[in-house]
CSV table of C-alpha atoms in Angstrom, one decimal:
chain,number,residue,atom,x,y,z
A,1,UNK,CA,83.8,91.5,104.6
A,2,UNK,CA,86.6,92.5,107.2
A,3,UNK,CA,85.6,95.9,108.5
A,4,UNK,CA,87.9,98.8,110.4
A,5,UNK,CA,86.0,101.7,112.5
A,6,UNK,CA,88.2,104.8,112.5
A,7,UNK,CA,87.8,107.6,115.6
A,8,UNK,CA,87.2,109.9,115.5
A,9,UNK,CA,85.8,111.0,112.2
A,10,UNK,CA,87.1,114.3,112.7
A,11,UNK,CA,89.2,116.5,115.0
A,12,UNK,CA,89.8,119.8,115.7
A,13,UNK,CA,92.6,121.3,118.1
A,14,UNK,CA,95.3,124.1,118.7
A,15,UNK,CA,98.5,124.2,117.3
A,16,UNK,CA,101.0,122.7,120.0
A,17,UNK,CA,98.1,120.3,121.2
A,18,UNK,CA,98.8,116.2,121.1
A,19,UNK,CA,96.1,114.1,119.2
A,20,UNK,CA,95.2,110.3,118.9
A,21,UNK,CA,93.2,107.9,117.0
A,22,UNK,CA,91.9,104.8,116.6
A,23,UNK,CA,91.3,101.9,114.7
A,24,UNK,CA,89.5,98.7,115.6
A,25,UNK,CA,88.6,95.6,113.6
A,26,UNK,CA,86.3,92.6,114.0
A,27,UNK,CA,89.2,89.9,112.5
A,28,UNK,CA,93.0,89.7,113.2
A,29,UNK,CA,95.6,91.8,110.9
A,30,UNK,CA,99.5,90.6,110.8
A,31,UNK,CA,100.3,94.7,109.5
A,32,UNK,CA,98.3,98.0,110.4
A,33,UNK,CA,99.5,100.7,108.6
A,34,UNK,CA,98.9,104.5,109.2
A,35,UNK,CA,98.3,106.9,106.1
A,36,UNK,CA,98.2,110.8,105.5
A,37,UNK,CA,96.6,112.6,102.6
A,38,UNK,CA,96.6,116.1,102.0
A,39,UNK,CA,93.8,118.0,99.9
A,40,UNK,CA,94.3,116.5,95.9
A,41,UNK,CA,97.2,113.5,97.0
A,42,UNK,CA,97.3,110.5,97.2
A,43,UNK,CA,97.6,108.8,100.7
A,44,UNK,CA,101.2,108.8,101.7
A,45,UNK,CA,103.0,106.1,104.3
A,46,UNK,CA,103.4,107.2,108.1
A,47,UNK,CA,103.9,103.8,110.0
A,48,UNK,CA,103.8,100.8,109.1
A,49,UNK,CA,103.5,98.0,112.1
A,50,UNK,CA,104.4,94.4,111.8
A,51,UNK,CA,103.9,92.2,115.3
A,52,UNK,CA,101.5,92.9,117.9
A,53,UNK,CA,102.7,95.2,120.3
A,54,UNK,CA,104.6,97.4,118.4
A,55,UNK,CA,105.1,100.6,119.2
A,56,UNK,CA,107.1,102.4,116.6
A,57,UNK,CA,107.8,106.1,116.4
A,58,UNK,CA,108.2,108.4,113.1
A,59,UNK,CA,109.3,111.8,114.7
A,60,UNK,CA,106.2,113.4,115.9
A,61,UNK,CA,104.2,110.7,115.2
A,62,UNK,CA,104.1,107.6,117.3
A,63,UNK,CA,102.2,104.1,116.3
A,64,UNK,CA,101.2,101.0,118.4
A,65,UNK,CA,99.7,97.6,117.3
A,66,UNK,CA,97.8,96.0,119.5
A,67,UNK,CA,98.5,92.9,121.2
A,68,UNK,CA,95.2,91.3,120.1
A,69,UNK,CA,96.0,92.8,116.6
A,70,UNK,CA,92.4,93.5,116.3
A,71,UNK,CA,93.6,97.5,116.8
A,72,UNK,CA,96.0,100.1,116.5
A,73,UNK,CA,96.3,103.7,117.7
A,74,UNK,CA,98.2,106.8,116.0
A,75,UNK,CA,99.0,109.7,118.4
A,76,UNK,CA,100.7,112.8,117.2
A,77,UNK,CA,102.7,115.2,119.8
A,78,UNK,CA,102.9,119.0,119.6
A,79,UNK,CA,100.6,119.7,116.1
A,80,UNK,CA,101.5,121.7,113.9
A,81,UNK,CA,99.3,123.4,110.9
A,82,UNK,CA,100.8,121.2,108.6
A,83,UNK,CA,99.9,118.0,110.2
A,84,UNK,CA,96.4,119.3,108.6
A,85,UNK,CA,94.8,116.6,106.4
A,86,UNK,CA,92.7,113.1,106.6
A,87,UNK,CA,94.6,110.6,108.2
A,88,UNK,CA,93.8,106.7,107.3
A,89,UNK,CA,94.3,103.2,109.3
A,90,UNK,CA,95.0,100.6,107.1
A,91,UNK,CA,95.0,96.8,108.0
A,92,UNK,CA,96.6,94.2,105.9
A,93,UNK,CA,95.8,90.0,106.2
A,94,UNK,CA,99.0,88.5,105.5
A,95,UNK,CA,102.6,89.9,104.9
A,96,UNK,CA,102.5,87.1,101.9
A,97,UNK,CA,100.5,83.9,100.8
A,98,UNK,CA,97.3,84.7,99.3
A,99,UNK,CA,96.6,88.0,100.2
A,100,UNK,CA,98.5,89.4,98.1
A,101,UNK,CA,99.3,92.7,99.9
A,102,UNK,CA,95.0,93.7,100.2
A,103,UNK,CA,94.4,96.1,102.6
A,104,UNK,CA,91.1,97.3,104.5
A,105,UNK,CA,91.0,101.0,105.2
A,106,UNK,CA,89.3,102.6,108.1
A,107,UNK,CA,87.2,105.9,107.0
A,108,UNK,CA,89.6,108.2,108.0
A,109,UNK,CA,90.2,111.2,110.7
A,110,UNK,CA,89.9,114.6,109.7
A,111,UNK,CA,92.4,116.3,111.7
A,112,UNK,CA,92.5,120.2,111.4
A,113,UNK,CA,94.8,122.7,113.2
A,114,UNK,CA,93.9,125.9,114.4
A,115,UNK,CA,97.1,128.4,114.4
B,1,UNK,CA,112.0,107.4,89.5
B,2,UNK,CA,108.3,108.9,89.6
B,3,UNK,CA,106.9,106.1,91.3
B,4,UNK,CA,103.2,106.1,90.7
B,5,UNK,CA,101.4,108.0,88.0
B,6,UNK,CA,97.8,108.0,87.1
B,7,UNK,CA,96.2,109.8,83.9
B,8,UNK,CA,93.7,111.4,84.0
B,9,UNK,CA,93.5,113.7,87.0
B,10,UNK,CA,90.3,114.8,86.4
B,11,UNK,CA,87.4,113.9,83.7
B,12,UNK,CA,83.6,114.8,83.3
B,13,UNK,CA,81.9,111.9,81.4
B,14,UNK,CA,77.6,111.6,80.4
B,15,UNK,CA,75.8,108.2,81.8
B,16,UNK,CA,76.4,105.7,79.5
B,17,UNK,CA,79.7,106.6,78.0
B,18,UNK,CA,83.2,105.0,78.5
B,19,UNK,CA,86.7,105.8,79.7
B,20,UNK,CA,90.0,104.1,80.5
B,21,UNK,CA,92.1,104.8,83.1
B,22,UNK,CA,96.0,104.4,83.1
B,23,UNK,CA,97.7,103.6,86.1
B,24,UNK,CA,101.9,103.6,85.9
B,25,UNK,CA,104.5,102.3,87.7
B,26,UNK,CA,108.2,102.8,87.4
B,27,UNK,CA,109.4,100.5,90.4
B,28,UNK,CA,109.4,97.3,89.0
B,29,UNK,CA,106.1,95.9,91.3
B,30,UNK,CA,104.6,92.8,90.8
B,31,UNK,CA,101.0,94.1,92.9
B,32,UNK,CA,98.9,97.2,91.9
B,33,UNK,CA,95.6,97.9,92.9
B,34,UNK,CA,92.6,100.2,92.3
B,35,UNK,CA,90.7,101.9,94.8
B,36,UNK,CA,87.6,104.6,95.1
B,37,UNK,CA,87.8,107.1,97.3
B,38,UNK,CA,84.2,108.4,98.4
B,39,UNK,CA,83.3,110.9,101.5
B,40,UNK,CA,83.1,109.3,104.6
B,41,UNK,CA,83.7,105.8,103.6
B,42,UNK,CA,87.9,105.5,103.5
B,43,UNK,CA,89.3,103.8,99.9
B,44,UNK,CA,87.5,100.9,99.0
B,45,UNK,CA,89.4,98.0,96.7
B,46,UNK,CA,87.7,97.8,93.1
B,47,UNK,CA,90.2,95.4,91.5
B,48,UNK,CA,93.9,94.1,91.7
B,49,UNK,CA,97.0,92.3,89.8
B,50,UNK,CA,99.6,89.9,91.1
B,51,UNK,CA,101.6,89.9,87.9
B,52,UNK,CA,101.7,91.0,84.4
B,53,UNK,CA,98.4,89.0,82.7
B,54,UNK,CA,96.6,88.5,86.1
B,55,UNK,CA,93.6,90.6,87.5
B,56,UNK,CA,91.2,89.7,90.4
B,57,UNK,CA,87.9,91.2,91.8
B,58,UNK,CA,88.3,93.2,95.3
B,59,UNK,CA,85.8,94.6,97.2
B,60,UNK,CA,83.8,97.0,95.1
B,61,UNK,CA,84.2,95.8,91.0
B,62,UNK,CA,81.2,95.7,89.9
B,63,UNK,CA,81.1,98.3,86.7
B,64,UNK,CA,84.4,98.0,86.1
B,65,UNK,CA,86.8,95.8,83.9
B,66,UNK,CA,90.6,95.7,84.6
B,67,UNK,CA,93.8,94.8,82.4
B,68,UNK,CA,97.6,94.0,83.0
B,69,UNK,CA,98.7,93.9,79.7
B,70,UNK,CA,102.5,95.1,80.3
B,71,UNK,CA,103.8,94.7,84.2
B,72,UNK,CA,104.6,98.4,84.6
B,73,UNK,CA,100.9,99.6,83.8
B,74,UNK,CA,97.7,98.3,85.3
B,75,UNK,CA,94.3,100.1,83.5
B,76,UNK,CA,90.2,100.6,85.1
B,77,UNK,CA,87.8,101.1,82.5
B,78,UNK,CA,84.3,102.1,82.8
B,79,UNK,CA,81.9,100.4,79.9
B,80,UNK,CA,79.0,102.3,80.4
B,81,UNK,CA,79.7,104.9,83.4
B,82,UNK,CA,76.9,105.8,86.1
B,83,UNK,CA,76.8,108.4,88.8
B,84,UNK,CA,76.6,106.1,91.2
B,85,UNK,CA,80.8,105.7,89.6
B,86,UNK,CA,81.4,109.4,90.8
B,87,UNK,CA,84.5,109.2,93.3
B,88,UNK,CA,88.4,110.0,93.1
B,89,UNK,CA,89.9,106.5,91.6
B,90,UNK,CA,93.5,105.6,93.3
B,91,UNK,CA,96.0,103.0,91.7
B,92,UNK,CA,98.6,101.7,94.4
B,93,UNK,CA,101.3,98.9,93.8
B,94,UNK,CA,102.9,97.0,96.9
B,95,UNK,CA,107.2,98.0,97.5
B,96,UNK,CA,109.0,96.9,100.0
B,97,UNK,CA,107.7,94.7,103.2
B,98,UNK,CA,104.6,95.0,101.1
B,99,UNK,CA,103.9,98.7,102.0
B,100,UNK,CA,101.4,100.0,99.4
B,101,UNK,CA,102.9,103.0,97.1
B,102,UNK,CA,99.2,105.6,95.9
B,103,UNK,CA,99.4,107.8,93.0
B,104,UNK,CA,98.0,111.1,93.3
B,105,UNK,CA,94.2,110.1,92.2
B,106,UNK,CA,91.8,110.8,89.2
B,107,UNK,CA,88.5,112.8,90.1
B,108,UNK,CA,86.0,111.5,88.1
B,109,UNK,CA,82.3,113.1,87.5
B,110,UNK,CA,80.1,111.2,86.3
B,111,UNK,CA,76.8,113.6,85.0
């Protein structure tokens, strides 16, 4: 099956620092999709891309989709201790047909924040 | 609106024994989805619905049954559970643009 590779697996930094991560697949995806879960949640929606070469902000946060949509990168400016957590890449197939909305999650970056 | 609610959030069971869980939505979604969660390995599809009366396998269902019954509520049992089944179980259904919706998770140990 269709696999992502996250990186890093984990990262640790400074408050006020600026992070990025990864994703990259072996097959094409028409949506990437960027996830955060704290400690006990459920992931919860950053980005969400829809055409290569995307690049779409969410305040701090910042998303691209790469033109070969075979990868996507997260970066986050100025961290913050809350910006603590496991964050998730997330490819999807098709925006309809027979996919039916299936998406392939990457393994996830620990990101924590040192005050 | 309280979008997506799972029950239980957290249950011990013995090898062999059986459970149901209960996934609920309240936004009207044709799609959910259920997912394991296990360390190091990212969420991993077990089994999904397009409608009310329609399940499919994903990527991980073996040990596990599925059921659509009523469009709002989409339920993973175990039969006979193994440790092997040990991981936090996430339902998700699909909203707008397709943009999957998770419910806070059930932590299942499995002695």
């Amino acid at each position: 099956g269709q696999q992502l590779n996250q990186s890093p697996q984990s990262m640790f930094i400074q408050e006020g620092e600026d992070v990025s991560m990864n994703c990259t697949s072996s097959s094409i995806f028409n949506t990437w999709l960027w996830y955060k879960q704290d400690p006990g949640e459920g992931p919860v929606l950053l980005i969400a891309l829809y055409k290569a070469g995307e690049l779409t902000s969410n305040g701090r946060l910042t998303a691209q989709f790469g033109i070969t949509r075979k990868d996507s990168f997260l970066n986050i400016s100025a961290s913050i201790p809350s910006d603590v957590g496991i964050y998730f890449c997330a490819g999807q197939e098709n925006a309809g047909g027979t996919s039916y909305g299936k998406l392939t999650f990457g393994q996830g970056t620990i990101l924590t924040v040192h005050p | 609106n309280a979008g997506v609610t799972q029950t239980p959030k957290f249950r011990v069971l013995k090898t062999g024994q059986s459970m149901t869980l209960l996934c609920a939505q309240d936004m009207n979604h044709e799609y959910m989805y259920w997912y394991r969660q296990d360390p190091g390995m990212g969420l991993r599809l077990i089994h999904y619905s397009v409608g009310e009366g329609t399940t499919a396998k994903g990527e991980v269902p073996d040990g596990y049954n599925v059921s659509r019954l009523k469009k709002q509520n989409f339920l993973l049992g175990l039969e006979s559970a193994a440790p092997s089944q040990t991981s936090v179980y996430f339902c998700a259904s699909t909203g707008p643009k397709e943009t999957q919706y998770f419910g806070p998770g059930t932590r299942l140990l499995v002695l």
